[in-house]
Amino acid sequence: MKVLVVGGGGREHALAWKLAQSSKVQAVYVAPGNGGTALDARLENINITDIPALRDWAIAEKIALTVVGPEQPLAAGIVDEFRAHGLRVFGPTQAAAQLESSKAFSKAFMKRHGIPTADYETFTDAVAAHAYVDEKGAPIVVKADGLAAGKGVVVALTLHEAHEAIEFMLAPSPDFNPLGVQHNAGGARVVIEEFLQGEEASFIIMCDGKNVTALATSQDHKRLLDGDQGPNTGGMGAYSPAPVVTPDVHARAMREIIMPTIRGMEKDGIPFTGFLYAGLMIDAQGKCKTLEFNCRMGDPETQPIMLRLKSDLFDVMMAATSGKLDQVELEWDRRVALGVVMAAHGYPLNPRKGDLITGLPPLHAVDPSVPEDVVVFHAGTASSQGDVKGVVSSGGRVLCVTALASSVKEAQHRAYEAAQAIHFDGAQYRKDIGYRAIKP
Ligand code: AMP
Ligand code: GLY
């Protein structure tokens, strides 16, 4: 069978890498892919990103299954388009993808269905937004409505920061960007919400519209710098499992957040199919609130999660696109997987491209002496010569060096050992990925 993975980040490299391991899969195409998917002989990059063109290509190539990685094509309706032409695709429809693509939609949905989340108000008028912030005080959180690749959120510790964020998001001008917020066109509306305290975890499930299967738990590190300092990013590293998600917290998240969401979407006439990612804030008592929904896998969470998945991902996806997820029991490696993101100079604001990457290990498939339990997933890379020597950076997050080991400490050690052998000018990476899971 032929499989298509849509996207070109580290998440898509990990999904494609895993799908290629299935004995039922003859070819995995990645559109557009990256330098890492170009180097792996089991994968093939397809340079098409336009949805109708990709649909026509998938029909012509008799693609048996399409898996969509990023939020943009989902929000643009790729699933609706593929399904309308009889193609099997795993992901939410455009209507269901609003759980991520519109914060205003997802907050109203949560309110309507009694799903725990931070108190909030939505504003289009800057004067009213400023007045609300003055009334509520700081700390307070200001979020642009619309997709902003995890960078449209300002956790304002002072009133001044909150006012500046509102000013920028509601009255944007190219010259006024005091906070360095990544603004996009969706930001003409802001959600202002209560600041929540606790520990975050990524709670990701698969749904076929009705049945739900939880993936292994994980935790991301959103801030650029060690100790969770510096600006928010798309994610600087992740590990799985996340000890903060105890069996009790897991049961509570399923009962209070995931199932009411899936049933709520059914009730509202927009059943959810695909990966659903609830960003949880877990307080000291183990109570969870939903920080956000994503209608896709997390990046970089996917990289450690795929390293731990023992089940055949192709079989799982076929079940998930046939309404048969109730017949699937996912099998996980009991070990810990941990991924360290190596980002480009200037990330997240102005990532530099074109830096030559040296020290990449050969692929295990090419050189079996290379350990199987350390995998360098590529994200913003391009390969010019068809081998690991000709890879250059081409985006903000460049690589995710991921290792599997019997403890968090050991996985951390192995991932950093591999990361230290890799070099490109201006490379930035956190030195403390996994610190919350390591007991002092
Ligand atoms: P989001 O894109 O909504 O997940 O927000 C990005 C990051 O901002 C989250 O991962 C949190 O670290 C932080 N954040 C978002 N909302 C809140 C909140 N209500 N309280 C505290 N931190 C938040
Ligand atoms: N790692 C955060 C995200 O994928 O949104």
Coordinates of C-alpha atoms and ligand atoms in Angstrom, one line a residue:
M1 CA 0.0 0.0 0.0
K2 CA 1.1 3.6 -0.6
V3 CA 0.8 6.1 2.2
L4 CA 1.0 9.9 2.1
V5 CA 2.0 12.1 5.0
V6 CA 1.2 15.8 4.6
G7 CA 3.6 18.2 6.1
G8 CA 7.3 18.8 6.4
G9 CA 8.2 19.1 10.1
G10 CA 9.7 16.9 12.7
R11 CA 6.3 15.5 13.5
E12 CA 5.8 14.4 9.9
H13 CA 9.3 12.9 9.7
A14 CA 8.4 10.8 12.8
L15 CA 5.0 9.7 11.5
A16 CA 6.5 8.8 8.1
W17 CA 9.4 6.9 9.8
K18 CA 6.9 4.9 11.8
L19 CA 4.5 4.2 8.9
A20 CA 7.4 3.0 6.8
Q21 CA 8.1 0.2 9.4
S22 CA 4.8 -1.5 8.6
S23 CA 5.1 -4.6 6.4
K24 CA 1.9 -3.6 4.6
V25 CA 3.4 -0.2 3.4
Q26 CA 5.4 -0.2 0.2
A27 CA 6.0 3.5 -0.1
V28 CA 5.6 6.5 2.1
Y29 CA 5.4 9.9 0.4
V30 CA 5.8 13.1 2.4
A31 CA 4.5 16.4 1.0
P32 CA 6.6 18.5 1.0
G33 CA 8.9 16.6 3.5
N34 CA 12.3 17.9 4.6
G35 CA 16.0 17.0 4.4
G36 CA 15.5 14.0 6.7
T37 CA 12.7 12.5 4.8
A38 CA 14.7 13.1 1.6
L39 CA 17.6 11.1 3.0
D40 CA 15.6 8.0 4.1
A41 CA 15.4 5.6 1.2
R42 CA 12.0 4.3 2.5
L43 CA 10.5 7.8 2.2
E44 CA 10.0 10.0 -0.8
N45 CA 9.3 13.7 -0.8
I46 CA 6.6 15.1 -3.1
N47 CA 6.9 18.8 -3.8
I48 CA 3.1 19.6 -3.8
T49 CA 1.4 21.7 -1.1
D50 CA -1.6 23.0 -2.9
I51 CA -4.6 20.9 -1.7
P52 CA -6.4 20.3 -5.0
A53 CA -3.1 19.4 -6.7
L54 CA -2.3 17.0 -3.8
R55 CA -5.7 15.5 -4.1
D56 CA -5.3 14.8 -7.8
W57 CA -1.9 13.4 -7.2
A58 CA -3.2 11.1 -4.5
I59 CA -6.0 9.8 -6.8
A60 CA -3.5 9.2 -9.6
E61 CA -1.1 7.4 -7.3
K62 CA -3.8 5.3 -5.7
I63 CA -2.8 6.4 -2.2
A64 CA -4.4 4.1 0.3
L65 CA -4.1 6.4 3.3
T66 CA -3.3 10.0 3.9
V67 CA -2.2 11.3 7.3
V68 CA -2.2 15.0 7.9
G69 CA 0.4 16.5 10.3
P70 CA 0.0 20.2 10.6
E71 CA -2.9 22.4 11.4
Q72 CA -2.9 24.7 8.4
P73 CA -4.1 22.1 5.8
L74 CA -6.6 20.8 8.3
A75 CA -8.0 24.3 8.9
A76 CA -8.0 24.8 5.1
G77 CA -10.3 21.7 4.6
I78 CA -7.9 19.1 3.2
V79 CA -9.9 16.3 4.9
D80 CA -13.2 17.4 3.4
E81 CA -11.6 17.7 0.0
F82 CA -9.9 14.3 0.1
R83 CA -13.0 12.5 1.5
A84 CA -15.3 14.2 -1.1
H85 CA -13.1 12.4 -3.7
G86 CA -13.2 9.0 -2.0
L87 CA -9.7 9.2 -0.5
R88 CA -9.1 7.7 2.9
V89 CA -7.6 10.4 5.2
F90 CA -7.0 10.6 8.9
G91 CA -7.6 14.1 10.4
P92 CA -10.5 16.4 11.3
T93 CA -12.8 18.2 8.9
Q94 CA -12.4 21.9 8.5
A95 CA -15.4 22.4 10.9
A96 CA -13.9 20.1 13.5
A97 CA -10.5 21.7 13.1
Q98 CA -11.9 24.9 14.5
L99 CA -11.2 23.5 18.0
E100 CA -7.7 24.6 17.2
S101 CA -8.0 27.2 14.4
S102 CA -10.3 29.5 16.4
K103 CA -9.7 30.1 20.1
A104 CA -13.0 31.9 20.3
F105 CA -14.7 28.7 18.9
S106 CA -13.0 26.4 21.2
K107 CA -13.6 28.5 24.3
A108 CA -17.3 28.9 23.5
F109 CA -17.4 25.1 22.8
M110 CA -15.9 24.3 26.2
K111 CA -18.2 26.7 28.0
R112 CA -21.2 25.2 26.3
H113 CA -20.3 21.6 27.2
G114 CA -19.0 22.2 30.7
I115 CA -15.3 21.4 29.9
P116 CA -13.0 22.9 32.4
T117 CA -10.9 25.7 31.1
A118 CA -9.7 29.2 32.2
D119 CA -12.4 31.9 32.5
Y120 CA -12.2 34.2 29.6
E121 CA -13.7 36.9 27.4
T122 CA -13.4 37.6 23.7
F123 CA -12.8 41.1 22.3
T124 CA -12.6 42.8 19.0
D125 CA -12.6 46.2 20.5
A126 CA -9.3 47.4 22.0
V127 CA -10.9 49.9 24.4
A128 CA -13.1 47.2 25.9
A129 CA -10.1 44.8 26.1
H130 CA -8.0 47.3 27.9
A131 CA -10.8 48.0 30.4
Y132 CA -11.2 44.3 31.0
V133 CA -7.5 43.8 31.8
D134 CA -7.6 46.8 34.2
E135 CA -10.5 45.2 36.0
K136 CA -9.0 41.7 36.2
G137 CA -5.4 42.7 37.0
A138 CA -2.2 40.8 36.2
P139 CA -1.0 38.1 35.6
I140 CA -3.4 37.6 32.8
V141 CA -3.1 35.8 29.4
V142 CA -3.8 37.5 26.0
K143 CA -4.3 35.2 23.0
A144 CA -4.7 36.1 19.3
D145 CA -7.6 34.3 17.7
G146 CA -6.4 32.2 14.8
L147 CA -3.5 30.0 14.1
A148 CA -0.1 31.4 15.2
A149 CA 2.1 28.3 15.4
G150 CA 2.1 28.5 19.2
K151 CA 3.4 32.0 19.2
G152 CA 0.2 34.1 19.5
V153 CA 0.0 33.9 23.2
V154 CA 1.3 36.4 25.7
V155 CA 1.4 35.4 29.3
A156 CA 1.4 38.9 30.8
L157 CA 3.0 39.2 34.2
T158 CA 2.3 42.9 34.4
L159 CA -0.6 45.1 33.3
H160 CA 1.7 47.0 31.0
E161 CA 2.6 43.8 29.1
A162 CA -1.1 42.9 28.8
H163 CA -1.9 46.4 27.4
E164 CA 0.9 46.2 24.9
A165 CA -0.2 42.7 23.7
I166 CA -3.8 44.0 23.2
E167 CA -2.5 47.0 21.3
F168 CA -0.4 44.9 19.0
M169 CA -3.0 42.1 18.4
L170 CA -6.0 44.4 17.9
A171 CA -4.3 47.4 16.3
P172 CA -1.4 45.8 14.5
S173 CA 1.1 47.8 12.6
P174 CA 4.3 46.5 11.1
D175 CA 6.3 49.1 13.1
F176 CA 4.8 48.3 16.5
N177 CA 5.8 45.0 17.9
P178 CA 7.3 45.6 21.3
L179 CA 6.8 42.1 22.5
G180 CA 8.0 40.4 19.4
V181 CA 4.6 38.6 19.1
Q182 CA 4.2 36.5 15.9
H183 CA 1.1 38.1 14.6
N184 CA -1.1 36.7 11.9
A185 CA -4.2 37.8 10.1
G186 CA -6.5 35.9 12.5
G187 CA -5.5 38.2 15.3
A188 CA -8.2 40.8 14.8
R189 CA -9.9 39.1 17.8
V190 CA -8.3 38.4 21.1
V191 CA -9.2 36.0 23.9
I192 CA -8.2 37.3 27.3
E193 CA -8.1 34.7 30.0
E194 CA -7.4 33.8 33.6
F195 CA -3.8 32.9 34.4
L196 CA -3.7 29.2 35.4
Q197 CA -1.0 27.8 37.7
G198 CA 0.3 24.2 37.7
E199 CA 2.2 21.8 35.5
E200 CA 1.4 21.4 31.8
A201 CA 1.1 18.1 30.0
S202 CA 0.2 17.1 26.4
F203 CA -2.8 14.7 26.4
I204 CA -3.2 13.3 22.9
I205 CA -5.9 10.9 21.7
M206 CA -7.0 9.4 18.4
C207 CA -10.7 9.4 17.6
D208 CA -12.6 7.8 14.7
G209 CA -15.7 10.1 15.3
K210 CA -16.9 8.0 18.3
N211 CA -14.2 5.7 19.8
V212 CA -11.2 7.1 21.6
T213 CA -7.8 5.7 22.1
A214 CA -5.3 7.6 24.2
L215 CA -1.7 7.8 23.1
A216 CA 1.2 7.7 25.6
T217 CA 1.4 10.9 27.7
S218 CA 4.0 13.5 27.1
Q219 CA 5.3 16.8 28.1
D220 CA 6.6 19.6 25.9
H221 CA 8.9 22.6 26.8
K222 CA 7.4 25.7 25.2
R223 CA 9.9 28.3 26.3
L224 CA 13.1 28.9 24.4
L225 CA 15.5 28.9 27.4
D226 CA 16.5 26.6 30.3
G227 CA 14.3 26.8 33.3
D228 CA 11.2 27.7 31.2
Q229 CA 12.5 31.3 30.6
G230 CA 12.4 33.4 27.4
P231 CA 9.8 33.6 24.7
N232 CA 7.2 30.9 23.8
T233 CA 8.2 28.7 20.9
G234 CA 6.6 25.9 19.0
G235 CA 8.3 23.5 21.5
M236 CA 12.0 23.0 22.4
G237 CA 11.8 19.4 23.5
A238 CA 9.5 16.7 24.8
Y239 CA 9.5 13.4 26.5
S240 CA 7.1 10.5 27.1
P241 CA 5.6 9.4 29.4
A242 CA 4.9 12.4 31.6
P243 CA 4.9 11.4 35.3
V244 CA 2.6 14.4 36.1
V245 CA -0.2 12.4 34.4
T246 CA -0.7 9.9 37.1
P247 CA -3.4 7.2 36.6
D248 CA -5.8 9.4 38.5
V249 CA -5.1 12.5 36.4
H250 CA -5.4 10.3 33.2
A251 CA -8.8 9.0 34.3
R252 CA -9.9 12.5 35.2
A253 CA -8.7 14.0 31.9
M254 CA -10.6 11.3 29.9
R255 CA -13.8 11.8 32.0
E256 CA -13.8 15.5 32.3
I257 CA -12.2 16.8 29.2
I258 CA -11.7 14.2 26.4
M259 CA -15.0 12.3 26.4
P260 CA -17.2 15.5 26.9
T261 CA -15.3 17.0 24.0
I262 CA -15.9 14.1 21.7
R263 CA -19.5 13.7 22.7
G264 CA -20.0 17.5 22.4
M265 CA -18.6 17.5 18.9
E266 CA -21.0 14.7 18.0
K267 CA -23.9 16.5 19.5
D268 CA -23.0 19.7 17.7
G269 CA -23.1 17.8 14.4
I270 CA -19.3 18.0 13.8
P271 CA -17.9 14.6 14.8
F272 CA -14.2 14.6 15.5
T273 CA -11.9 12.3 13.6
G274 CA -8.1 12.5 13.9
F275 CA -5.7 13.3 16.6
L276 CA -7.0 15.5 19.4
Y277 CA -4.4 17.1 21.6
A278 CA -5.6 18.7 24.8
G279 CA -2.9 21.0 26.4
L280 CA -3.6 20.4 30.1
M281 CA -2.7 22.5 33.1
I282 CA -2.7 20.2 36.1
D283 CA -2.8 21.7 39.6
A284 CA -1.4 20.4 42.9
Q285 CA -4.6 18.5 43.6
G286 CA -4.5 16.8 40.2
K287 CA -7.4 18.8 38.8
C288 CA -7.0 19.5 35.1
K289 CA -8.0 22.5 33.0
T290 CA -7.8 22.7 29.2
L291 CA -5.3 25.3 28.1
E292 CA -5.9 24.7 24.4
F293 CA -7.0 22.1 21.9
N294 CA -4.9 21.2 18.9
C295 CA -6.5 19.1 16.2
R296 CA -3.3 17.3 15.4
M297 CA -0.3 15.6 17.0
G298 CA 2.1 17.8 18.9
D299 CA 5.5 18.7 17.6
P300 CA 7.9 17.7 19.1
E301 CA 5.7 15.4 21.2
T302 CA 5.2 13.1 18.2
Q303 CA 8.9 12.3 18.0
P304 CA 9.3 10.6 21.4
I305 CA 5.8 9.2 21.2
M306 CA 6.5 7.5 17.8
L307 CA 9.8 6.1 19.2
R308 CA 7.8 4.4 22.0
L309 CA 4.9 3.1 19.8
K310 CA 5.3 -0.7 19.2
S311 CA 2.0 -1.2 17.4
D312 CA 1.9 -1.0 13.6
L313 CA 0.8 2.6 12.9
F314 CA -0.6 1.8 9.5
D315 CA -3.0 -0.8 11.1
V316 CA -4.0 1.7 13.7
M317 CA -4.7 4.4 11.1
M318 CA -6.7 2.0 9.0
A319 CA -8.8 1.1 12.0
A320 CA -9.2 4.8 12.9
T321 CA -10.4 5.6 9.4
S322 CA -12.9 2.7 9.5
G323 CA -14.7 3.6 12.8
K324 CA -13.0 0.6 14.4
L325 CA -10.7 2.2 17.0
D326 CA -12.6 0.3 19.6
Q327 CA -10.8 -2.8 18.3
V328 CA -7.3 -1.3 18.8
E329 CA -5.1 -1.6 21.8
L330 CA -1.9 0.5 21.4
E331 CA 1.3 -1.2 22.6
W332 CA 4.0 1.0 24.1
D333 CA 7.7 0.5 24.8
R334 CA 7.9 0.8 28.6
R335 CA 11.1 2.8 28.3
V336 CA 11.3 6.7 28.3
A337 CA 11.8 8.6 25.1
L338 CA 13.1 12.1 25.1
G339 CA 13.7 14.5 22.3
V340 CA 15.9 17.7 22.2
V341 CA 15.0 20.3 19.6
M342 CA 18.0 22.0 18.0
A343 CA 16.8 25.4 16.6
A344 CA 18.3 27.9 14.2
H345 CA 20.1 31.1 15.1
G346 CA 17.4 33.7 15.7
Y347 CA 14.6 31.3 16.4
P348 CA 11.7 32.0 17.2
L349 CA 11.6 35.5 15.8
N350 CA 13.9 35.5 12.8
P351 CA 15.3 32.1 12.2
R352 CA 18.3 32.0 9.9
K353 CA 18.4 29.5 7.0
G354 CA 21.1 27.9 5.1
D355 CA 23.6 26.9 7.8
L356 CA 25.4 23.7 7.0
I357 CA 24.7 20.9 9.4
T358 CA 27.6 18.6 10.2
G359 CA 28.0 15.5 12.4
L360 CA 24.6 13.9 11.6
P361 CA 24.8 10.2 12.2
P362 CA 24.2 7.8 9.3
L363 CA 20.7 6.2 9.3
H364 CA 20.4 2.9 11.1
A365 CA 18.9 1.5 7.9
V366 CA 22.1 2.4 6.1
D367 CA 24.6 1.5 8.8
P368 CA 23.2 -1.1 11.3
S369 CA 26.0 -0.3 13.7
V370 CA 24.3 3.0 14.4
P371 CA 22.0 2.5 17.5
E372 CA 18.3 2.1 16.7
D373 CA 17.3 3.8 19.9
V374 CA 18.6 7.3 19.0
V375 CA 16.9 8.9 16.1
V376 CA 17.5 12.3 14.6
F377 CA 14.2 13.5 13.3
H378 CA 14.6 16.5 10.9
A379 CA 12.3 19.5 10.8
G380 CA 13.6 22.7 9.1
T381 CA 16.3 21.0 6.9
A382 CA 17.0 20.6 3.2
S383 CA 19.3 18.1 1.7
S384 CA 21.2 19.1 -1.3
Q385 CA 23.5 16.1 -2.1
G386 CA 21.4 13.1 -1.1
D387 CA 23.5 12.2 1.9
V388 CA 24.0 13.4 5.5
K389 CA 26.9 15.6 4.5
G390 CA 24.8 18.0 2.4
V391 CA 22.1 19.0 4.8
V392 CA 21.4 22.7 5.6
S393 CA 19.0 24.4 7.9
S394 CA 15.8 25.7 6.3
G395 CA 13.6 26.7 9.2
G396 CA 13.3 27.6 12.9
R397 CA 13.2 24.2 14.5
V398 CA 15.9 22.3 12.7
L399 CA 16.3 18.8 14.3
C400 CA 14.8 16.8 17.1
V401 CA 17.4 14.4 18.6
T402 CA 15.4 11.7 20.2
A403 CA 16.5 8.8 22.4
L404 CA 14.9 5.8 24.1
A405 CA 16.3 4.5 27.4
S406 CA 15.3 2.9 30.7
S407 CA 15.1 6.2 32.6
V408 CA 14.5 9.9 31.9
K409 CA 18.1 10.6 33.0
E410 CA 19.5 8.0 30.7
A411 CA 17.3 9.1 27.8
Q412 CA 18.4 12.7 28.4
H413 CA 22.1 11.7 28.5
R414 CA 21.8 9.8 25.3
A415 CA 19.9 12.5 23.5
Y416 CA 22.4 15.2 24.6
E417 CA 25.3 13.0 23.7
A418 CA 24.0 12.7 20.1
A419 CA 23.0 16.4 20.0
Q420 CA 26.5 17.4 21.0
A421 CA 28.0 15.6 18.0
I422 CA 25.9 17.7 15.6
H423 CA 26.9 21.2 14.7
F424 CA 25.5 24.1 12.7
D425 CA 26.3 27.8 13.2
G426 CA 24.0 29.5 15.7
A427 CA 22.4 26.2 16.9
Q428 CA 20.4 26.8 20.1
Y429 CA 19.0 24.0 22.3
R430 CA 17.9 23.7 25.9
K431 CA 20.1 21.8 28.2
D432 CA 17.3 20.8 30.6
I433 CA 14.7 18.8 28.6
G434 CA 13.0 16.4 30.9
Y435 CA 14.0 18.2 34.1
R436 CA 10.5 18.1 35.7
A437 CA 10.6 14.3 35.5
I438 CA 13.9 13.9 37.2
K439 CA 13.8 13.8 41.0
P440 CA 16.5 15.9 42.6
Ligands
AMP1 P1 -1.6 28.0 24.0 O1 -1.1 28.2 22.6 O2 -2.9 28.5 24.3 O3 -1.3 26.6 24.5 O4 -0.6 28.8 24.9 C1 0.8 28.7 24.8 C2 1.4 28.6 26.2 O5 1.1 29.7 27.0 C3 0.9 27.4 27.0 O6 1.5 26.2 26.8 C4 1.1 27.9 28.4 O7 2.4 27.7 28.8 C5 0.8 29.4 28.3 N1 -0.6 29.6 28.7 C6 -1.6 29.7 27.8 N2 -2.8 29.9 28.5 C7 -2.4 30.1 29.8 C8 -3.2 30.4 31.0 N3 -4.5 30.6 30.9 N4 -2.5 30.4 32.1 C9 -1.2 30.2 32.2 N5 -0.4 30.0 31.1 C10 -1.0 29.9 29.9
GLY2 N1 4.3 21.2 21.0 C1 3.2 22.0 21.0 C2 2.4 21.9 19.8 O1 2.5 21.0 19.0 O2 1.4 22.6 19.7

